[in-house]
Coordinates of C-alpha atoms and ligand atoms in Angstrom, one line a residue:
M91 CA 109.0 115.3 116.7
D92 CA 110.3 113.5 113.7
L93 CA 113.6 115.1 114.3
L94 CA 113.7 113.1 117.5
L95 CA 112.8 109.9 115.8
F96 CA 115.6 110.7 113.4
V97 CA 118.1 110.6 116.3
L98 CA 116.7 107.5 117.7
L99 CA 117.1 105.7 114.5
L100 CA 120.5 107.1 113.9
V101 CA 121.5 105.7 117.2
A102 CA 119.8 102.4 116.7
P103 CA 122.6 100.6 114.8
A104 CA 125.2 101.4 117.3
H105 CA 123.4 100.8 120.5
S106 CA 121.5 97.7 121.4
W107 CA 118.8 99.5 123.4
L108 CA 116.7 99.4 120.3
S109 CA 116.3 95.7 120.3
L110 CA 115.5 95.6 116.6
E111 CA 118.9 94.0 116.2
D112 CA 117.3 90.9 117.7
W113 CA 114.6 90.6 115.2
G114 CA 116.3 88.1 112.9
S115 CA 113.8 86.9 110.4
G116 CA 113.2 83.8 112.4
N117 CA 112.8 85.8 115.6
V118 CA 109.7 87.7 114.7
E119 CA 107.4 85.0 115.9
G120 CA 108.7 85.5 119.4
S121 CA 107.5 89.0 119.4
V122 CA 103.9 88.3 118.5
G123 CA 101.6 89.1 121.4
E124 CA 98.6 87.4 123.0
F125 CA 96.1 88.2 120.2
G126 CA 98.7 87.8 117.5
Q127 CA 99.5 91.5 117.5
C128 CA 103.0 92.5 117.1
V129 CA 104.8 93.3 120.3
C130 CA 108.0 95.1 119.4
N131 CA 110.6 95.6 122.1
V132 CA 111.5 99.0 120.9
F133 CA 111.6 101.8 123.4
L134 CA 110.9 104.8 121.4
P135 CA 109.7 108.2 122.5
D136 CA 107.4 109.3 119.8
T137 CA 104.6 111.6 119.0
S138 CA 102.7 110.3 122.0
F139 CA 104.8 112.6 124.1
P140 CA 104.1 116.1 122.8
A141 CA 104.7 119.0 125.1
D142 CA 101.1 120.0 125.3
R143 CA 100.3 116.7 126.9
M144 CA 102.8 117.5 129.5
E145 CA 100.9 120.7 130.2
Y146 CA 97.7 118.8 130.5
M147 CA 99.3 116.4 132.9
Q148 CA 100.4 119.1 135.2
I149 CA 97.1 121.0 135.3
T150 CA 95.0 118.6 137.2
S151 CA 96.3 116.4 140.0
N152 CA 94.8 113.1 141.0
Q153 CA 92.6 112.0 138.1
L154 CA 95.2 113.1 135.7
S155 CA 97.9 111.3 137.4
V156 CA 95.9 108.1 137.0
N157 CA 95.4 108.9 133.3
V158 CA 99.1 109.6 132.9
K159 CA 100.0 106.4 134.6
L160 CA 97.8 104.5 132.3
Q161 CA 99.4 106.2 129.5
I162 CA 102.9 105.6 130.7
N163 CA 102.1 101.9 131.2
K164 CA 101.1 101.7 127.6
I165 CA 104.2 103.3 126.5
S166 CA 106.5 101.5 128.8
S167 CA 104.9 98.2 128.0
L168 CA 106.7 98.8 124.7
K169 CA 103.8 98.4 122.4
V170 CA 105.4 100.6 119.8
Q171 CA 103.3 102.2 117.2
L172 CA 104.6 100.5 114.2
D173 CA 102.5 102.5 111.8
V174 CA 104.0 105.7 113.0
L175 CA 107.5 104.3 112.9
L176 CA 107.1 103.0 109.4
S177 CA 105.7 106.2 108.0
S178 CA 108.4 108.2 109.7
L179 CA 111.1 105.9 108.4
S180 CA 110.6 106.7 104.8
N181 CA 110.7 110.4 105.6
L182 CA 113.8 109.9 107.6
T183 CA 115.5 107.9 104.9
A184 CA 114.8 110.7 102.6
R185 CA 116.2 113.2 105.0
V186 CA 119.4 111.3 105.5
E187 CA 119.8 111.4 101.7
I188 CA 119.4 115.1 101.8
L189 CA 122.0 115.3 104.6
E190 CA 124.3 113.2 102.5
S191 CA 124.1 115.4 99.5
G192 CA 123.4 118.8 101.1
P193 CA 125.9 121.5 101.8
D194 CA 127.4 121.7 105.2
K195 CA 125.3 124.5 106.5
Y196 CA 122.1 122.4 106.2
I197 CA 123.8 119.6 108.1
K198 CA 124.7 122.0 110.9
L199 CA 121.2 123.5 111.0
D200 CA 119.7 120.0 111.3
F201 CA 121.9 119.1 114.2
E202 CA 121.1 122.3 116.0
L203 CA 117.4 121.4 115.7
L204 CA 118.1 117.9 117.0
R205 CA 119.8 119.3 120.0
I206 CA 117.0 121.6 120.8
E207 CA 114.5 118.8 120.5
L208 CA 116.5 116.6 122.7
R209 CA 116.8 119.2 125.3
E210 CA 113.0 119.8 125.3
F211 CA 112.5 116.1 125.5
E212 CA 114.9 115.8 128.5
V213 CA 112.9 118.5 130.3
L214 CA 109.7 116.7 129.4
V215 CA 110.8 113.4 130.8
T216 CA 112.1 115.0 134.0
Q217 CA 108.7 116.6 134.5
L218 CA 106.9 113.4 133.7
K219 CA 109.0 111.6 136.2
A220 CA 108.4 114.2 138.9
S221 CA 104.6 114.3 138.3
L222 CA 104.3 110.6 138.5
N223 CA 106.8 110.1 141.2
S224 CA 107.8 107.2 139.2
S225 CA 111.0 105.2 139.6
S226 CA 110.1 102.9 136.8
P227 CA 113.1 101.3 135.1
A228 CA 111.6 102.2 131.8
F229 CA 111.8 105.9 132.7
E230 CA 115.4 105.6 133.9
S231 CA 116.5 104.0 130.7
L232 CA 114.5 106.5 128.7
Y233 CA 116.3 109.2 130.5
T234 CA 119.7 107.7 129.9
E235 CA 118.9 107.2 126.2
I236 CA 118.2 110.9 125.8
R237 CA 121.4 111.8 127.5
N238 CA 123.3 109.4 125.3
M239 CA 121.6 110.7 122.2
S240 CA 122.8 114.2 122.9
L241 CA 126.3 112.9 123.0
I242 CA 125.8 111.0 119.8
V243 CA 124.4 114.0 118.0
D244 CA 127.6 115.8 118.8
Q245 CA 129.7 112.9 117.5
L246 CA 127.6 112.5 114.4
E247 CA 128.1 116.1 113.5
N248 CA 131.7 115.3 112.8
Y249 CA 131.0 112.2 110.8
D250 CA 131.6 112.1 107.1
R251 CA 129.4 111.0 104.3
S252 CA 130.4 107.4 104.3
N253 CA 129.0 107.1 107.8
L254 CA 125.8 108.5 106.6
E255 CA 125.7 105.9 103.9
V256 CA 126.1 103.2 106.6
I257 CA 123.2 104.8 108.5
R258 CA 121.1 104.8 105.4
I259 CA 121.7 101.1 104.9
E260 CA 120.7 100.5 108.5
F261 CA 117.5 102.4 107.9
A262 CA 116.7 100.2 105.1
K263 CA 117.2 97.1 107.2
L264 CA 115.1 98.5 110.0
Q265 CA 112.4 99.3 107.6
R266 CA 112.3 95.8 106.3
K267 CA 112.1 94.4 109.8
L268 CA 109.4 96.7 110.8
E269 CA 107.4 95.9 107.7
K270 CA 107.7 92.2 108.5
C271 CA 106.4 92.9 112.0
Q272 CA 103.7 95.1 110.6
D273 CA 102.6 92.3 108.3
D274 CA 102.3 90.0 111.3
Q275 CA 100.2 92.6 113.0
D276 CA 98.0 93.1 110.0
D277 CA 97.3 89.3 110.0
F278 CA 95.3 89.8 113.1
S279 CA 91.9 89.8 111.5
N280 CA 91.1 86.3 110.4
A281 CA 88.4 87.1 107.9
E282 CA 88.7 88.3 104.4
I283 CA 88.0 92.0 104.1
G284 CA 84.7 92.8 102.4
T285 CA 83.2 89.4 103.0
C286 CA 81.0 88.2 105.9
K287 CA 82.2 84.6 106.1
H288 CA 82.6 84.7 109.8
G289 CA 80.5 84.2 112.9
G290 CA 80.9 87.7 114.2
I291 CA 83.3 89.1 116.8
L292 CA 85.1 86.5 118.9
R293 CA 87.3 89.0 120.7
I294 CA 88.8 92.5 120.4
G295 CA 92.5 93.2 120.5
K296 CA 94.3 95.6 122.8
P297 CA 93.8 99.3 122.2
I298 CA 96.3 100.7 119.8
I299 CA 97.0 104.3 120.7
N300 CA 98.1 106.5 117.9
Q301 CA 98.4 109.9 119.4
L302 CA 96.6 113.0 120.8
N303 CA 94.2 114.6 118.3
A304 CA 95.4 116.9 115.6
D305 CA 94.4 120.0 117.5
L306 CA 97.0 119.0 120.1
S307 CA 94.4 119.7 122.7
A308 CA 93.6 117.4 125.6
S309 CA 90.4 119.3 126.2
Y310 CA 89.2 118.2 122.8
K311 CA 87.5 115.2 124.3
Y312 CA 84.6 115.2 121.9
G313 CA 85.4 114.0 118.4
G314 CA 86.1 111.2 116.1
W315 CA 88.6 109.9 113.6
G316 CA 89.0 107.2 111.1
K317 CA 88.9 106.3 107.4
D318 CA 86.2 106.5 104.8
S319 CA 84.0 103.4 105.0
K320 CA 83.4 103.4 101.3
P321 CA 86.2 105.4 99.8
L322 CA 86.0 107.0 96.4
P323 CA 88.7 105.7 94.0
G324 CA 92.0 107.2 94.9
S325 CA 91.0 108.1 98.4
E326 CA 91.6 104.7 99.9
N327 CA 94.3 105.9 102.3
M328 CA 92.4 109.0 103.4
Y329 CA 91.9 109.7 107.1
W330 CA 89.5 112.2 108.7
Y331 CA 89.3 113.8 112.1
S332 CA 86.8 116.1 113.9
G333 CA 87.2 117.3 117.4
Y334 CA 86.1 120.0 119.8
S335 CA 85.8 120.8 123.6
D336 CA 82.1 120.2 123.6
T337 CA 79.6 118.1 121.7
L338 CA 79.2 120.5 118.8
V339 CA 80.5 119.3 115.5
S340 CA 81.7 122.3 113.6
R341 CA 84.6 121.1 111.5
I342 CA 86.0 118.1 109.7
T343 CA 89.6 117.7 108.6
Q344 CA 90.9 115.4 105.9
Y345 CA 94.4 113.9 105.6
S346 CA 95.6 112.2 102.4
D347 CA 97.1 109.2 104.3
Y348 CA 98.2 107.9 107.7
Y349 CA 101.5 109.7 107.6
N350 CA 99.9 113.0 107.1
L351 CA 97.4 112.3 109.8
I352 CA 100.2 111.7 112.2
M353 CA 102.2 114.7 111.0
R354 CA 99.0 116.7 111.3
Q355 CA 99.3 117.9 107.7
A356 CA 95.7 118.2 106.5
F357 CA 94.8 118.7 102.8
R358 CA 91.4 120.0 103.6
T359 CA 89.3 121.4 106.5
H360 CA 85.6 121.9 106.1
E361 CA 84.0 124.5 108.4
L362 CA 80.4 123.6 109.1
Y363 CA 79.8 127.0 110.6
V364 CA 80.7 130.5 109.4
Y365 CA 79.3 133.3 111.5
N366 CA 76.6 135.3 109.7
R367 CA 76.9 133.1 106.6
Y368 CA 75.8 129.5 107.4
D369 CA 75.4 127.0 110.2
W370 CA 75.5 123.4 109.2
R371 CA 76.8 122.2 112.6
G372 CA 76.1 118.9 114.0
T373 CA 76.3 117.5 117.5
G374 CA 77.1 114.3 119.3
N375 CA 80.1 112.9 117.4
N376 CA 78.4 109.8 116.2
Y377 CA 79.1 110.3 112.5
V378 CA 80.6 108.2 109.8
V379 CA 82.4 109.1 106.6
R380 CA 81.3 107.4 103.5
E381 CA 81.9 108.2 99.8
N382 CA 83.6 111.3 101.0
T383 CA 80.4 112.4 102.7
L384 CA 80.0 113.0 106.5
Y385 CA 76.8 111.5 107.9
Y386 CA 76.1 113.2 111.2
Q387 CA 73.4 114.3 113.6
Y388 CA 72.3 117.7 112.3
R389 CA 71.8 120.2 115.1
S390 CA 69.2 122.5 113.9
P391 CA 66.8 121.2 112.9
F392 CA 67.3 117.9 114.7
A393 CA 67.8 115.6 111.8
M394 CA 70.0 113.2 109.9
G395 CA 72.6 115.3 108.3
K396 CA 74.8 114.7 105.3
F397 CA 77.7 116.9 104.4
N398 CA 79.2 116.0 101.0
M399 CA 82.9 116.9 101.2
T400 CA 83.3 116.6 97.5
S401 CA 80.7 119.3 96.7
A402 CA 80.9 120.9 100.2
T403 CA 77.2 121.0 100.5
P404 CA 74.9 119.9 103.4
T405 CA 71.5 118.3 103.3
Y406 CA 69.4 117.0 106.1
K407 CA 66.3 114.8 106.6
V408 CA 64.2 114.8 109.8
I409 CA 63.3 111.4 111.2
P410 CA 59.7 112.0 112.2
K411 CA 59.6 109.9 115.3
A412 CA 63.2 110.2 116.5
S413 CA 63.7 111.5 120.0
A414 CA 66.3 114.0 121.0
Q415 CA 65.9 113.0 124.7
F416 CA 68.0 109.9 124.9
S417 CA 71.8 109.9 124.7
Y418 CA 74.5 107.4 125.3
H419 CA 76.0 107.0 128.8
Y420 CA 79.3 109.1 128.3
S421 CA 78.1 112.2 126.6
A422 CA 75.1 114.4 125.9
N423 CA 73.5 115.0 122.5
Q424 CA 74.3 111.5 121.1
N425 CA 70.8 110.9 119.8
L426 CA 71.5 109.7 116.3
D427 CA 74.3 107.2 115.8
F428 CA 75.5 106.4 112.3
A429 CA 77.3 103.3 111.5
A430 CA 78.7 101.7 108.3
D431 CA 79.5 98.1 107.5
E432 CA 79.8 95.7 104.6
S433 CA 76.2 96.0 103.8
G434 CA 75.8 99.8 103.9
L435 CA 74.8 102.7 106.1
W436 CA 72.9 102.4 109.4
I437 CA 71.5 104.6 112.1
T438 CA 70.4 103.9 115.7
Y439 CA 68.2 106.2 117.8
V440 CA 65.3 106.1 120.2
T441 CA 61.7 107.0 119.3
E442 CA 58.8 108.2 121.5
E443 CA 57.1 104.8 121.1
S444 CA 60.2 102.7 121.8
N445 CA 60.2 103.9 125.5
G446 CA 63.9 104.5 125.5
T447 CA 64.9 101.4 123.8
L448 CA 67.2 101.5 120.7
V449 CA 65.8 101.4 117.2
L450 CA 68.0 100.4 114.4
G451 CA 67.4 101.7 110.9
K452 CA 68.9 100.9 107.5
I453 CA 69.5 103.9 105.3
N454 CA 68.9 104.0 101.6
E455 CA 71.9 106.0 100.6
Q456 CA 70.5 107.2 97.3
S457 CA 67.3 108.7 98.7
F458 CA 68.8 109.3 102.2
E459 CA 65.8 107.8 103.9
I460 CA 65.4 105.0 106.5
K461 CA 64.0 102.1 104.5
E462 CA 63.8 99.4 107.2
V463 CA 63.8 99.4 111.0
W464 CA 64.4 96.9 113.8
Q465 CA 63.3 97.3 117.4
T466 CA 65.8 96.1 120.0
S467 CA 65.2 95.6 123.7
V468 CA 68.2 97.6 125.1
F469 CA 67.7 100.8 126.9
K470 CA 69.8 103.5 125.4
Q471 CA 70.8 105.1 128.7
S472 CA 72.8 102.1 129.8
V473 CA 74.5 102.0 126.5
T474 CA 77.9 103.6 125.8
N475 CA 78.0 103.2 122.0
A476 CA 77.1 100.9 119.1
F477 CA 78.4 99.8 115.8
M478 CA 77.6 97.5 112.9
I479 CA 79.5 94.6 111.4
C480 CA 77.9 92.5 108.6
G481 CA 74.4 93.5 109.5
V482 CA 74.9 92.8 113.2
L483 CA 74.5 95.6 115.7
Y484 CA 77.0 95.5 118.5
V485 CA 76.1 97.5 121.6
T486 CA 78.6 98.4 124.3
R487 CA 78.5 99.4 128.0
S488 CA 81.0 100.4 130.5
V489 CA 82.3 97.8 133.0
D490 CA 84.8 100.0 134.8
T491 CA 87.3 102.7 134.0
E492 CA 89.5 100.3 132.2
T493 CA 87.1 97.9 130.6
E494 CA 84.3 98.2 128.1
E495 CA 82.0 95.3 127.1
I496 CA 79.9 94.4 124.1
F497 CA 76.9 93.1 125.9
Y498 CA 74.2 92.9 123.3
T499 CA 74.0 92.1 119.6
Y500 CA 71.1 92.3 117.2
D501 CA 71.5 90.3 114.0
T502 CA 69.3 91.9 111.3
N503 CA 70.0 88.9 109.0
K504 CA 68.2 86.6 111.4
N505 CA 66.1 89.1 113.3
K506 CA 67.7 87.7 116.4
E507 CA 68.9 89.5 119.5
S508 CA 71.4 88.1 122.0
Y509 CA 73.0 89.1 125.3
V510 CA 76.7 88.5 125.1
S511 CA 79.9 89.4 126.9
I512 CA 82.9 90.5 124.8
P513 CA 85.0 92.7 127.1
F514 CA 87.8 94.9 125.8
E515 CA 90.3 97.2 127.2
K516 CA 90.1 101.0 127.1
F517 CA 93.0 103.3 127.0
Q518 CA 91.2 105.9 129.1
D519 CA 87.7 105.8 130.5
F520 CA 85.8 108.4 128.6
Y521 CA 85.1 108.1 124.9
V522 CA 82.5 109.4 122.5
Y523 CA 83.2 107.8 119.2
L524 CA 83.2 104.1 118.4
D525 CA 82.8 102.7 114.9
Y526 CA 83.8 99.8 112.8
N527 CA 85.3 100.3 109.4
P528 CA 84.6 97.6 106.8
T529 CA 87.6 98.5 104.6
D530 CA 90.2 97.5 107.2
Q531 CA 88.0 95.6 109.8
R532 CA 89.2 97.8 112.6
I533 CA 87.2 99.6 115.3
Y534 CA 88.0 103.2 115.7
M535 CA 87.6 105.0 119.0
F536 CA 88.1 108.7 120.0
N537 CA 89.2 108.1 123.5
N538 CA 89.4 111.2 125.7
G539 CA 91.0 113.1 122.9
Y540 CA 93.2 110.3 121.6
Y541 CA 93.1 108.4 118.4
V542 CA 92.7 104.7 119.3
Y543 CA 91.9 101.7 117.2
Y544 CA 91.3 97.9 117.8
N545 CA 91.8 94.9 115.7
I546 CA 89.2 92.2 115.7
K547 CA 89.3 88.4 115.8
F548 CA 86.2 86.8 114.3
K549 CA 84.6 83.5 115.0
V550 CA 85.4 81.0 112.3
V551 CA 82.3 79.3 110.7
Ligands
NAG809 C1 109.5 114.9 106.3 O1 108.6 115.5 107.2 C2 108.8 116.8 107.4 C3 108.0 117.3 108.6 O2 106.7 116.8 108.6 C4 108.6 117.6 106.1 O3 108.8 119.0 106.4 C5 109.7 117.1 105.2 O4 109.5 117.7 103.9 C6 109.6 115.6 105.0 N1 110.8 115.2 104.3 C7 110.7 114.4 103.2 C8 112.0 114.2 102.5 O5 109.7 113.9 102.8
NAG810 C1 107.4 109.5 146.1 O1 107.3 108.2 146.5 C2 108.1 107.9 147.7 C3 108.0 106.4 147.9 O2 106.7 105.9 147.7 C4 107.6 108.8 148.9 O3 108.3 108.5 150.0 C5 107.7 110.2 148.5 O4 107.1 111.0 149.5 C6 106.9 110.5 147.2 N1 107.1 111.9 146.8 C7 106.2 112.6 146.3 C8 106.6 114.0 145.9 O5 105.0 112.3 146.2
NAG811 C1 124.9 105.4 127.5 O1 126.2 105.8 127.3 C2 127.0 105.2 128.3 C3 128.4 105.8 128.2 O2 128.7 106.0 126.8 C4 127.1 103.7 128.2 O3 127.9 103.1 129.2 C5 125.6 103.2 128.3 O4 125.6 101.8 128.1 C6 124.7 103.9 127.4 N1 123.4 103.5 127.7 C7 122.6 102.9 126.9 C8 121.3 102.4 127.5 O5 122.8 102.8 125.7
NAG812 C1 78.7 114.4 96.5 O1 78.7 115.4 95.5 C2 79.3 114.9 94.3 C3 79.4 116.1 93.4 O2 78.2 116.8 93.3 C4 78.4 113.9 93.7 O3 78.9 113.4 92.5 C5 78.3 112.7 94.7 O4 77.4 111.7 94.2 C6 77.8 113.2 96.0 N1 78.0 112.1 97.0 C7 77.0 111.7 97.8 C8 77.3 110.5 98.7 O5 75.9 112.2 97.8
NAG813 C1 56.2 101.2 125.0 O1 55.2 101.3 126.1 C2 53.9 101.2 125.6 C3 53.0 101.5 126.8 O2 53.4 100.7 127.9 C4 53.7 99.8 125.0 O3 52.4 99.7 124.5 C5 54.7 99.6 123.9 O4 54.6 98.3 123.3 C6 56.1 99.9 124.3 N1 57.0 99.8 123.2 C7 58.1 99.1 123.2 C8 58.9 99.1 121.9 O5 58.5 98.4 124.1

């Protein structure tokens, strides 16, 4: 897919459809959205359009058509994934340099690949259009762009090196503009990272959809993704992903940085199950990664599990009173939910005595034991998920297929519970994983197989 991006960017300087031209440095303000997020008027087919997703769209009819529409809306509302663009840009720049210096046969090869990608993409858009019965202008223009790009690839092939130099300079300009836009987006959180000098969540930004999971499988609806909540030195940029077609947790994959996550180039995959050798599998997808260790619900025995990805060793500890009967609303087997925040590692679950209401525990990471518990008054079965920020438990429920709501908080600093209403938008209805990460103050969601995250606006105190 980055070949495709390559073409788009090559075309950018010559054609105004990529309205980056308009982003004079004074103009960036104008493209900042409702919550201060960067709204970039770039129409760019990217990795959110892989062919497998096409397949998925065609398989089922009605429900899928709704999902697809939702997805297309996201895409055609032109909320471009700056992160993806940025990481691709540096790769693309490097590739143009290679083109510049490389022997002709490599250039030819690259253009041939570009053509193939474009053709595939053309087919894809045609199919998408047909399956949606959509006459959206965004589609029409996308279609035209692809046709145009094919022409331009042909022309480019005959260009000489000086033209490539021009393109390289345009890349550099683009990159600076995107970085500026990126900075604006990153300014979204209004609290200093690592501190708790805020009054909790004021609101949650729009879902930022990265892409389909690394297994490229729309049936992998059960999973999670994110960053280490307390990274070891040198692993600050690391991302992890785990996914499967049912609630079993049998594998976790690590990526050195965001670029490699998007490119699906893992540096390590840990199998938690090898037939006839060992079975360290978990279940429920409510894990967190911390100090390069996966904390998860161990399947057998039912316990808190801990898989140290540095030493590749598992341990577990049974919580004597925890019940395996109560799960969250969307999925089975979500009995133990781990969370990490500025103050450490947490777990929520239900006990026999709590009559189905959530219990929150603080974990001592050294001894891997629950050292303190708080009893909440929310019934787990109405809950869709929960996460922690600065010692405050945030509990969510589903409002409708497009909306989720934080409806309850428990502040362990004040031993105070509150019923609240902080709605936020979902990309797709179903999700199994929702966790805050204190290192970037984002909320990560695994949303029906897609990587999604949210920025947060905090209350000022
Ligand atoms: C860019 O990414 C591609 C595909 O992921 C990779 O094969 C290639 O080596 C990268 N190019 C550079 C110059 O980093
Ligand atoms: C597409 O939409 C048009 C107008 O709404 C309708 O007349 C046509 O039958 C639809 N076609 C398909 C294949 O659903
Ligand atoms: C596509 O190319 C045609 C012919 O070269 C041109 O008229 C048109 O403006 C281009 N479309 C876009 C959206 O760039
Ligand atoms: C993981 O294992 C490494 C190597 O044995 C050890 O140094 C580290 O403390 C362990 N991490 C956790 C969180 O237990
Ligand atoms: C659960 O129900 C029992 C019996 O009705 C009651 O004594 C107990 O206080 C309840 N526990 C909680 C946490 O509500």
